[in-house]
Short mmCIF file of C-alpha atoms in Angstrom, two decimals:
data_model
loop_
_atom_site.label_atom_id
_atom_site.label_comp_id
_atom_site.label_asym_id
_atom_site.label_seq_id
_atom_site.Cartn_x
_atom_site.Cartn_y
_atom_site.Cartn_z
CA MET A 1 -31.16 -11.60 51.16
CA ASN A 2 -32.12 -14.83 49.38
CA THR A 3 -32.49 -17.86 51.63
CA PRO A 4 -30.22 -20.67 50.41
CA ALA A 5 -32.09 -23.62 48.87
CA PRO A 6 -32.37 -26.72 51.03
CA LYS A 7 -30.43 -29.81 50.04
CA PHE A 8 -32.31 -32.29 47.88
CA GLY A 9 -33.13 -35.24 50.07
CA TYR A 10 -35.39 -38.08 51.12
CA GLU A 11 -36.41 -38.82 54.70
CA LEU A 12 -37.88 -42.23 55.51
CA LYS A 13 -40.42 -41.65 58.30
CA ALA A 14 -42.17 -45.01 58.74
CA THR A 15 -42.39 -48.49 57.25
CA GLU A 16 -44.80 -51.39 57.35
CA GLY A 17 -43.47 -54.47 55.62
CA LYS A 18 -41.95 -53.10 52.41
CA ALA A 19 -44.31 -50.09 52.30
CA ARG A 20 -42.65 -46.75 53.08
CA ARG A 21 -43.86 -43.37 54.33
CA GLY A 22 -41.45 -40.54 53.60
CA GLU A 23 -40.79 -36.97 52.51
CA VAL A 24 -38.82 -35.53 49.59
CA THR A 25 -37.24 -32.08 49.96
CA THR A 26 -36.54 -29.87 46.92
CA ALA A 27 -35.67 -26.25 46.23
CA HIS A 28 -39.38 -25.59 45.66
CA GLY A 29 -40.70 -27.27 48.78
CA THR A 30 -41.39 -30.75 50.05
CA PHE A 31 -43.79 -33.48 49.04
CA GLN A 32 -45.00 -36.48 51.00
CA THR A 33 -44.60 -40.06 49.86
CA PRO A 34 -46.14 -42.30 48.68
CA ALA A 35 -46.87 -39.55 46.13
CA PHE A 36 -48.93 -39.41 42.97
CA MET A 37 -47.55 -36.83 40.55
CA THR A 38 -50.19 -35.28 38.32
CA VAL A 39 -49.14 -35.17 34.67
CA GLY A 40 -48.93 -31.66 33.22
CA THR A 41 -47.55 -32.63 29.83
CA ALA A 42 -47.22 -29.26 28.10
CA GLY A 43 -46.92 -27.08 31.20
CA THR A 44 -50.57 -27.52 32.15
CA VAL A 45 -52.82 -30.15 33.63
CA LYS A 46 -55.48 -30.13 30.94
CA GLY A 47 -58.48 -28.03 31.94
CA LEU A 48 -57.31 -27.09 35.45
CA THR A 49 -55.82 -23.92 36.90
CA PRO A 50 -52.90 -24.32 39.34
CA ASP A 51 -55.25 -23.32 42.19
CA GLN A 52 -57.74 -26.02 41.25
CA LEU A 53 -54.91 -28.53 41.00
CA ARG A 54 -53.59 -27.61 44.43
CA LEU A 55 -57.08 -28.10 45.91
CA THR A 56 -57.04 -31.75 44.75
CA GLY A 57 -54.12 -32.30 47.14
CA ALA A 58 -51.38 -32.29 44.48
CA GLU A 59 -47.93 -31.38 45.80
CA VAL A 60 -45.78 -32.18 42.74
CA VAL A 61 -46.45 -32.20 38.99
CA LEU A 62 -44.74 -33.78 36.02
CA GLY A 63 -43.74 -31.86 32.89
CA ASN A 64 -42.87 -33.47 29.57
CA THR A 65 -39.45 -32.69 28.10
CA TYR A 66 -40.32 -33.88 24.59
CA HIS A 67 -43.42 -31.70 24.25
CA LEU A 68 -41.91 -28.64 25.92
CA MET A 69 -38.68 -28.75 23.90
CA LEU A 70 -40.73 -28.63 20.70
CA ARG A 71 -43.33 -26.13 21.86
CA PRO A 72 -42.83 -23.47 23.19
CA THR A 73 -39.10 -24.59 23.51
CA ALA A 74 -37.07 -24.89 26.69
CA GLU A 75 -35.19 -21.70 25.82
CA LEU A 76 -38.42 -19.69 25.79
CA VAL A 77 -39.52 -21.20 29.12
CA ALA A 78 -36.12 -20.27 30.60
CA ARG A 79 -36.51 -16.66 29.39
CA HIS A 80 -39.77 -16.54 31.35
CA GLY A 81 -38.14 -17.68 34.58
CA GLY A 82 -38.44 -21.45 34.24
CA LEU A 83 -41.41 -23.78 34.27
CA HIS A 84 -42.49 -22.95 37.83
CA LYS A 85 -43.04 -19.28 36.94
CA PHE A 86 -44.21 -19.94 33.38
CA MET A 87 -47.10 -22.18 34.52
CA ASN A 88 -47.52 -20.50 37.94
CA TRP A 89 -46.75 -23.65 39.94
CA PRO A 90 -44.31 -22.69 42.73
CA HIS A 91 -44.14 -26.25 44.05
CA PRO A 92 -41.94 -29.24 43.07
CA ILE A 93 -41.77 -30.28 39.41
CA LEU A 94 -40.36 -33.48 37.91
CA THR A 95 -39.63 -33.67 34.19
CA ASP A 96 -39.21 -36.86 32.23
CA SER A 97 -36.29 -37.06 29.83
CA GLY A 98 -38.27 -37.16 26.59
CA GLY A 99 -37.05 -40.66 25.85
CA TYR A 100 -40.39 -42.44 26.13
CA GLN A 101 -42.14 -40.11 23.70
CA VAL A 102 -39.26 -40.19 21.23
CA MET A 103 -39.15 -44.01 21.33
CA SER A 104 -42.90 -44.01 20.63
CA LEU A 105 -42.37 -42.18 17.32
CA SER A 106 -41.13 -45.45 15.72
CA GLY A 107 -40.81 -44.52 12.04
CA LEU A 108 -39.88 -40.93 12.83
CA ARG A 109 -36.78 -41.69 14.95
CA LYS A 110 -33.38 -43.38 14.78
CA ILE A 111 -31.47 -44.56 17.85
CA THR A 112 -27.66 -44.51 17.89
CA GLU A 113 -25.05 -44.63 20.63
CA GLU A 114 -24.95 -40.83 20.51
CA GLY A 115 -28.67 -40.40 21.18
CA VAL A 116 -31.95 -40.27 19.26
CA LYS A 117 -32.54 -38.41 16.02
CA PHE A 118 -36.21 -37.74 15.41
CA GLN A 119 -38.74 -35.68 13.51
CA SER A 120 -41.23 -33.51 15.36
CA HIS A 121 -44.80 -34.80 15.24
CA ILE A 122 -45.86 -31.14 15.04
CA ASP A 123 -44.05 -29.80 11.97
CA GLY A 124 -41.61 -32.52 10.85
CA SER A 125 -38.55 -30.54 11.99
CA LYS A 126 -35.47 -32.65 12.79
CA HIS A 127 -33.98 -32.86 16.28
CA ASN A 128 -31.17 -34.71 18.03
CA LEU A 129 -31.88 -35.69 21.65
CA THR A 130 -28.70 -36.81 23.40
CA PRO A 131 -28.17 -37.42 27.13
CA GLU A 132 -26.36 -34.07 27.31
CA ARG A 133 -29.14 -32.19 25.46
CA SER A 134 -31.81 -33.79 27.67
CA MET A 135 -29.96 -32.54 30.77
CA GLU A 136 -29.65 -29.06 29.24
CA ILE A 137 -33.37 -28.90 28.41
CA GLN A 138 -34.45 -30.01 31.89
CA ASP A 139 -32.02 -27.48 33.41
CA LEU A 140 -33.55 -24.71 31.29
CA LEU A 141 -37.00 -25.81 32.49
CA ASP A 142 -35.69 -25.54 36.10
CA SER A 143 -37.02 -28.99 36.96
CA ASN A 144 -36.46 -30.06 40.58
CA ILE A 145 -36.21 -33.72 39.59
CA THR A 146 -34.50 -34.47 36.29
CA MET A 147 -34.76 -37.92 34.71
CA VAL A 148 -31.91 -39.51 32.77
CA LEU A 149 -32.40 -40.15 29.08
CA ASP A 150 -33.02 -43.84 28.56
CA GLU A 151 -34.20 -46.20 25.87
CA CYS A 152 -37.62 -47.54 26.84
CA THR A 153 -37.34 -51.19 25.84
CA PRO A 154 -40.39 -52.35 23.86
CA TYR A 155 -42.45 -55.23 25.22
CA PRO A 156 -42.08 -58.08 24.58
CA ALA A 157 -38.31 -58.22 24.01
CA THR A 158 -35.85 -61.10 23.83
CA HIS A 159 -33.18 -61.33 26.52
CA LYS A 160 -30.55 -60.06 24.06
CA GLU A 161 -32.71 -57.15 22.90
CA ALA A 162 -33.46 -56.19 26.49
CA ALA A 163 -29.80 -56.53 27.52
CA ASP A 164 -28.49 -54.43 24.63
CA SER A 165 -31.12 -51.74 25.23
CA MET A 166 -30.54 -51.67 29.00
CA ARG A 167 -26.76 -51.43 28.67
CA ARG A 168 -27.05 -48.53 26.26
CA SER A 169 -29.35 -46.83 28.78
CA MET A 170 -26.72 -47.37 31.48
CA ARG A 171 -24.06 -45.72 29.29
CA TRP A 172 -26.45 -42.84 28.67
CA ALA A 173 -27.14 -42.61 32.42
CA GLU A 174 -23.43 -42.10 33.08
CA ARG A 175 -23.31 -39.34 30.48
CA CYS A 176 -26.38 -37.72 32.08
CA ARG A 177 -24.69 -37.77 35.50
CA LYS A 178 -21.63 -36.00 34.07
CA ALA A 179 -23.74 -33.42 32.23
CA PHE A 180 -26.15 -32.70 35.10
CA ARG A 181 -25.54 -29.39 36.86
CA ASN A 182 -25.43 -30.16 40.57
CA ARG A 183 -27.09 -27.58 42.81
CA ASP A 184 -28.92 -27.57 46.14
CA GLY A 185 -32.56 -28.62 46.01
CA TYR A 186 -32.28 -30.38 42.65
CA GLY A 187 -31.81 -34.08 41.92
CA LEU A 188 -31.16 -36.50 39.08
CA PHE A 189 -32.89 -39.89 39.02
CA GLY A 190 -31.55 -43.00 37.30
CA ILE A 191 -33.95 -45.41 35.57
CA VAL A 192 -33.73 -49.19 35.97
CA GLN A 193 -34.41 -51.07 32.72
CA GLY A 194 -34.16 -54.73 31.73
CA SER A 195 -37.68 -55.64 30.59
CA THR A 196 -39.06 -58.64 32.52
CA TYR A 197 -35.67 -60.32 33.09
CA GLU A 198 -34.60 -60.58 36.71
CA ASP A 199 -30.87 -60.77 35.99
CA LEU A 200 -31.00 -57.66 33.76
CA ARG A 201 -32.99 -55.65 36.30
CA LYS A 202 -30.40 -56.52 38.96
CA GLU A 203 -27.51 -55.60 36.63
CA SER A 204 -29.20 -52.29 35.76
CA ALA A 205 -29.87 -51.36 39.40
CA GLU A 206 -26.28 -52.12 40.38
CA ALA A 207 -24.90 -50.11 37.45
CA LEU A 208 -26.99 -47.08 38.44
CA ILE A 209 -26.00 -47.34 42.10
CA ASP A 210 -22.34 -47.39 41.03
CA ILE A 211 -22.90 -44.11 39.16
CA GLY A 212 -24.89 -42.62 42.06
CA PHE A 213 -28.20 -40.77 41.83
CA GLU A 214 -30.52 -38.82 44.13
CA GLY A 215 -33.37 -41.22 43.35
CA TYR A 216 -34.09 -44.37 41.35
CA ALA A 217 -36.95 -45.08 38.97
CA VAL A 218 -38.26 -48.35 37.60
CA GLY A 219 -38.93 -47.86 33.89
CA GLY A 220 -40.09 -50.04 31.03
CA LEU A 221 -43.31 -51.15 32.74
CA ALA A 222 -46.97 -50.35 32.06
CA VAL A 223 -46.20 -51.12 28.41
CA GLY A 224 -48.59 -54.05 27.99
CA GLU A 225 -47.12 -56.66 30.33
CA GLY A 226 -50.10 -56.69 32.71
CA GLN A 227 -50.31 -56.17 36.46
CA GLU A 228 -49.14 -59.64 37.52
CA VAL A 229 -45.92 -59.41 35.50
CA MET A 230 -45.37 -55.81 36.62
CA PHE A 231 -45.62 -56.84 40.28
CA GLU A 232 -43.21 -59.74 39.66
CA VAL A 233 -40.67 -57.32 38.17
CA LEU A 234 -41.06 -55.03 41.19
CA ASP A 235 -40.63 -57.99 43.54
CA HIS A 236 -37.19 -58.75 42.13
CA THR A 237 -36.13 -55.14 41.35
CA VAL A 238 -37.02 -53.02 44.39
CA PRO A 239 -34.85 -55.05 46.84
CA HIS A 240 -31.77 -53.93 44.85
CA LEU A 241 -32.57 -50.22 45.27
CA PRO A 242 -31.11 -48.11 48.12
CA GLU A 243 -33.35 -47.67 51.14
CA ASP A 244 -32.29 -44.06 51.68
CA LYS A 245 -33.38 -42.80 48.24
CA PRO A 246 -36.85 -42.33 46.72
CA ARG A 247 -38.16 -44.98 44.31
CA TYR A 248 -40.34 -44.00 41.37
CA LEU A 249 -42.49 -46.32 39.25
CA MET A 250 -42.94 -44.54 35.93
CA GLY A 251 -46.26 -44.33 34.10
CA VAL A 252 -48.37 -46.21 36.66
CA GLY A 253 -51.28 -46.53 37.02
CA LYS A 254 -54.76 -47.69 38.10
CA PRO A 255 -55.65 -47.42 41.81
CA ALA A 256 -54.99 -51.13 42.42
CA ASP A 257 -51.58 -50.77 40.72
CA LEU A 258 -50.67 -47.97 43.13
CA VAL A 259 -51.69 -49.91 46.24
CA GLY A 260 -49.85 -53.04 45.09
CA ALA A 261 -46.71 -51.11 44.17
CA VAL A 262 -46.66 -49.22 47.49
CA ALA A 263 -46.85 -52.60 49.22
CA ARG A 264 -43.71 -53.51 47.26
CA GLY A 265 -41.74 -50.44 48.35
CA ILE A 266 -42.46 -47.81 45.67
CA ASP A 267 -42.67 -44.14 46.73
CA MET A 268 -43.62 -42.13 43.63
CA PHE A 269 -45.97 -42.54 40.67
CA ASP A 270 -47.23 -40.65 37.64
CA CYS A 271 -49.91 -41.50 35.11
CA VAL A 272 -52.23 -39.75 32.65
CA LEU A 273 -55.08 -42.10 33.62
CA PRO A 274 -57.03 -39.91 36.09
CA THR A 275 -56.86 -36.85 33.82
CA ARG A 276 -57.34 -38.60 30.45
CA SER A 277 -60.15 -40.74 31.86
CA GLY A 278 -61.77 -37.68 33.39
CA ARG A 279 -61.95 -36.06 29.97
CA ASN A 280 -63.61 -39.21 28.63
CA ALA A 281 -66.35 -39.64 31.27
CA GLN A 282 -64.61 -42.33 33.33
CA GLY A 283 -64.54 -41.61 37.03
CA PHE A 284 -62.51 -43.39 39.72
CA THR A 285 -64.04 -43.98 43.14
CA ARG A 286 -63.49 -46.04 46.28
CA ARG A 287 -65.93 -48.52 44.73
CA GLY A 288 -64.20 -48.82 41.36
CA ALA A 289 -64.51 -47.06 38.02
CA ILE A 290 -67.78 -45.61 36.71
CA ASN A 291 -68.89 -44.30 33.31
CA MET A 292 -70.65 -40.95 33.68
CA ARG A 293 -72.35 -41.33 30.28
CA ASN A 294 -74.32 -44.36 31.50
CA LYS A 295 -78.07 -43.88 31.57
CA ARG A 296 -78.27 -45.08 35.18
CA HIS A 297 -76.96 -41.65 36.25
CA GLN A 298 -79.55 -39.70 34.22
CA ASP A 299 -81.88 -38.88 37.15
CA ASP A 300 -79.53 -39.55 40.07
CA HIS A 301 -79.39 -36.65 42.53
CA ARG A 302 -76.49 -38.20 44.50
CA PRO A 303 -72.83 -37.20 44.14
CA ILE A 304 -70.20 -39.43 42.57
CA ASP A 305 -68.97 -40.24 46.08
CA ASP A 306 -70.66 -38.93 49.21
CA GLN A 307 -67.38 -39.20 51.15
CA CYS A 308 -65.34 -37.17 48.66
CA SER A 309 -64.75 -33.49 49.47
CA CYS A 310 -63.88 -32.35 45.93
CA MET A 311 -65.83 -29.64 44.10
CA ALA A 312 -67.55 -32.15 41.80
CA CYS A 313 -68.88 -34.22 44.70
CA THR A 314 -69.84 -31.42 47.11
CA GLN A 315 -71.56 -29.17 44.56
CA PHE A 316 -72.95 -31.32 41.74
CA SER A 317 -75.03 -34.45 41.18
CA ARG A 318 -74.40 -37.46 39.00
CA ALA A 319 -77.37 -36.37 36.88
CA TYR A 320 -75.78 -32.97 36.22
CA LEU A 321 -72.37 -34.48 35.40
CA ARG A 322 -73.97 -36.93 32.98
CA HIS A 323 -75.87 -34.06 31.35
CA LEU A 324 -72.60 -32.15 30.83
CA PHE A 325 -70.98 -35.10 29.07
CA ILE A 326 -74.02 -35.90 26.93
CA ALA A 327 -74.28 -32.22 25.94
CA LYS A 328 -70.50 -32.11 25.32
CA GLU A 329 -70.08 -29.18 27.71
CA MET A 330 -66.44 -28.52 28.66
CA LEU A 331 -67.30 -28.29 32.37
CA GLY A 332 -67.97 -32.04 32.48
CA PRO A 333 -64.37 -33.09 31.75
CA VAL A 334 -63.07 -30.35 34.09
CA LEU A 335 -65.20 -31.51 37.04
CA LEU A 336 -64.49 -35.21 36.52
CA THR A 337 -60.76 -34.51 36.17
CA ILE A 338 -60.89 -32.64 39.49
CA HIS A 339 -62.71 -35.55 41.11
CA ASN A 340 -60.35 -38.20 39.74
CA LEU A 341 -57.26 -36.32 40.89
CA ALA A 342 -58.81 -35.71 44.31
CA TYR A 343 -59.57 -39.43 44.61
CA TYR A 344 -56.01 -40.37 43.67
CA GLN A 345 -54.60 -37.92 46.21
CA GLU A 346 -57.02 -39.17 48.87
CA LEU A 347 -55.85 -42.72 48.13
CA MET A 348 -52.20 -41.71 48.55
CA ALA A 349 -52.95 -39.81 51.77
CA GLY A 350 -54.81 -42.83 53.10
CA MET A 351 -51.82 -45.05 52.40
CA ARG A 352 -49.43 -42.59 54.05
CA GLU A 353 -51.58 -42.44 57.17
CA ALA A 354 -51.99 -46.22 57.30
CA ILE A 355 -48.24 -46.90 56.95
CA ALA A 356 -47.48 -44.36 59.68
CA ALA A 357 -50.09 -45.96 61.97
CA GLY A 358 -49.02 -49.53 61.19
CA THR A 359 -52.41 -50.36 59.67
CA PHE A 360 -51.49 -50.66 55.99
CA ALA A 361 -52.41 -54.36 55.82
CA ALA A 362 -55.93 -53.53 57.03
CA PHE A 363 -56.05 -50.56 54.61
CA GLN A 364 -55.33 -52.90 51.69
CA GLU A 365 -58.06 -55.34 52.75
CA GLU A 366 -60.63 -52.56 52.92
CA PHE A 367 -59.46 -51.06 49.61
CA TYR A 368 -59.88 -54.37 47.74
CA ARG A 369 -63.21 -55.10 49.49
CA LEU A 370 -64.72 -51.78 48.39
CA GLN A 371 -63.32 -52.01 44.86
CA ALA A 372 -64.75 -55.52 44.42
CA GLY A 373 -68.17 -54.41 45.67
CA GLY A 374 -68.80 -52.09 42.74
CA ASP A 375 -70.68 -48.81 42.48
CA ILE A 376 -73.58 -47.84 44.76
CA GLU A 377 -76.95 -49.35 43.78
CA PRO A 378 -78.82 -47.36 41.12
CA LEU A 379 -81.95 -45.47 42.14
CA ASP A 380 -85.23 -47.20 41.31
#
C-alpha cells in the first residue's frame, strides 16, 4: 500500500534577528533552510552524477522549464515517470516557470496579456507560453515546487514600466493559482516584482498574499543592480512576506550575497555561479575566489582548502587541478564544480547551525574577516 504524501509545508525552527532556520517538507522529502538549490538546467547538473551531487550536501535541485519544454519536452519526461525518475534524483525539485529565459530572448519573443510567444533558440520553432501552459509543463515534470509565470522586469526600468510589468505578473499569478493542480506534497510559489521601487514591491507582495501561495519568491534582482541596491530592495520587501512561508531569492548569488540575504530573512537561493565558475577554473573558498589557472598553483601540493571534505580537496592538489585546466582535461571542471558546490552547501550548513545556536552575528563577522583576508600565501 502506498504511503500518502506528506502535506507541503514550512516549519520555522529558530531565528536570530531576521535570519531564519527552517525546514521545507515535500512529497519527495524535506530540505533544510537556509538552502542553496543547485541548478540542473536541462535535467542534469553539468558534469556530475546524482550521487556526486548528493555528496556535496545538496538536498534540492532546480530544473529549467524553458529548456526542458523544448528538449526533450515535458511530455516525454512525463512518459518516463517525471523528472525525479528521468534524472534519477528522488529528492525535492523546484522548477522555474520559463519566464526569465523567454524574456531574455528579446528579439525572438512577444509579450501579450495572454502570455509570451517565442521562437526556440534551438530550431526556431514557435511556442506560446501562457500561465496555464507553464503550470501544465511543471505538472508534467512532477516538480515539487512550481513557480508562477512572471515577466522579469528589465533593469533599469521607469516607475511606470515597472508598475505595468508587475501588475501583469500579478494577473498571471492569479491565473497560475487557478490552473495549478493542488495535491499533497506539492506547492506553488508566487514571485514579488516591482524593480527597485518600494511602493511597487509592497503592492506586489500584498497582491500575492491575497491570492495565497505555499511560498513567496523575490524576483527581478541579480539583473545588474548591484549588491547594495539588492539588499535595499530586500530590506523593504521581506517584511511584507508571511513569516510562516518560505522565502526564495531567485538567481542569487555570490557567497557574500547569500550571507547578507539570510541576514535579511531569505530562506532559499539558486544560482549557476558555483557550477558555471567551476567549469571556468574559478573556485570559491572560505578565503574568497581563486583562479585555478594562475601560475601560483603550478607547483603547489596543498589542497584548495585544507578544511574542506570534498573529493577535490581530500584527494587532489592545487598543482594537479591547475594541470587539468591547462591541459583542458574534463576532470578539472568536474572536480572544481564538486568543490564549489560543497563549499556553498558548507556555507549554508554553517549559517543554519549558527542561527540555531544564536551565534549568527559572530558567524557573519568571521565570514567577512576570512573573505577579506584573501587566499593562503603562495609557496616560495
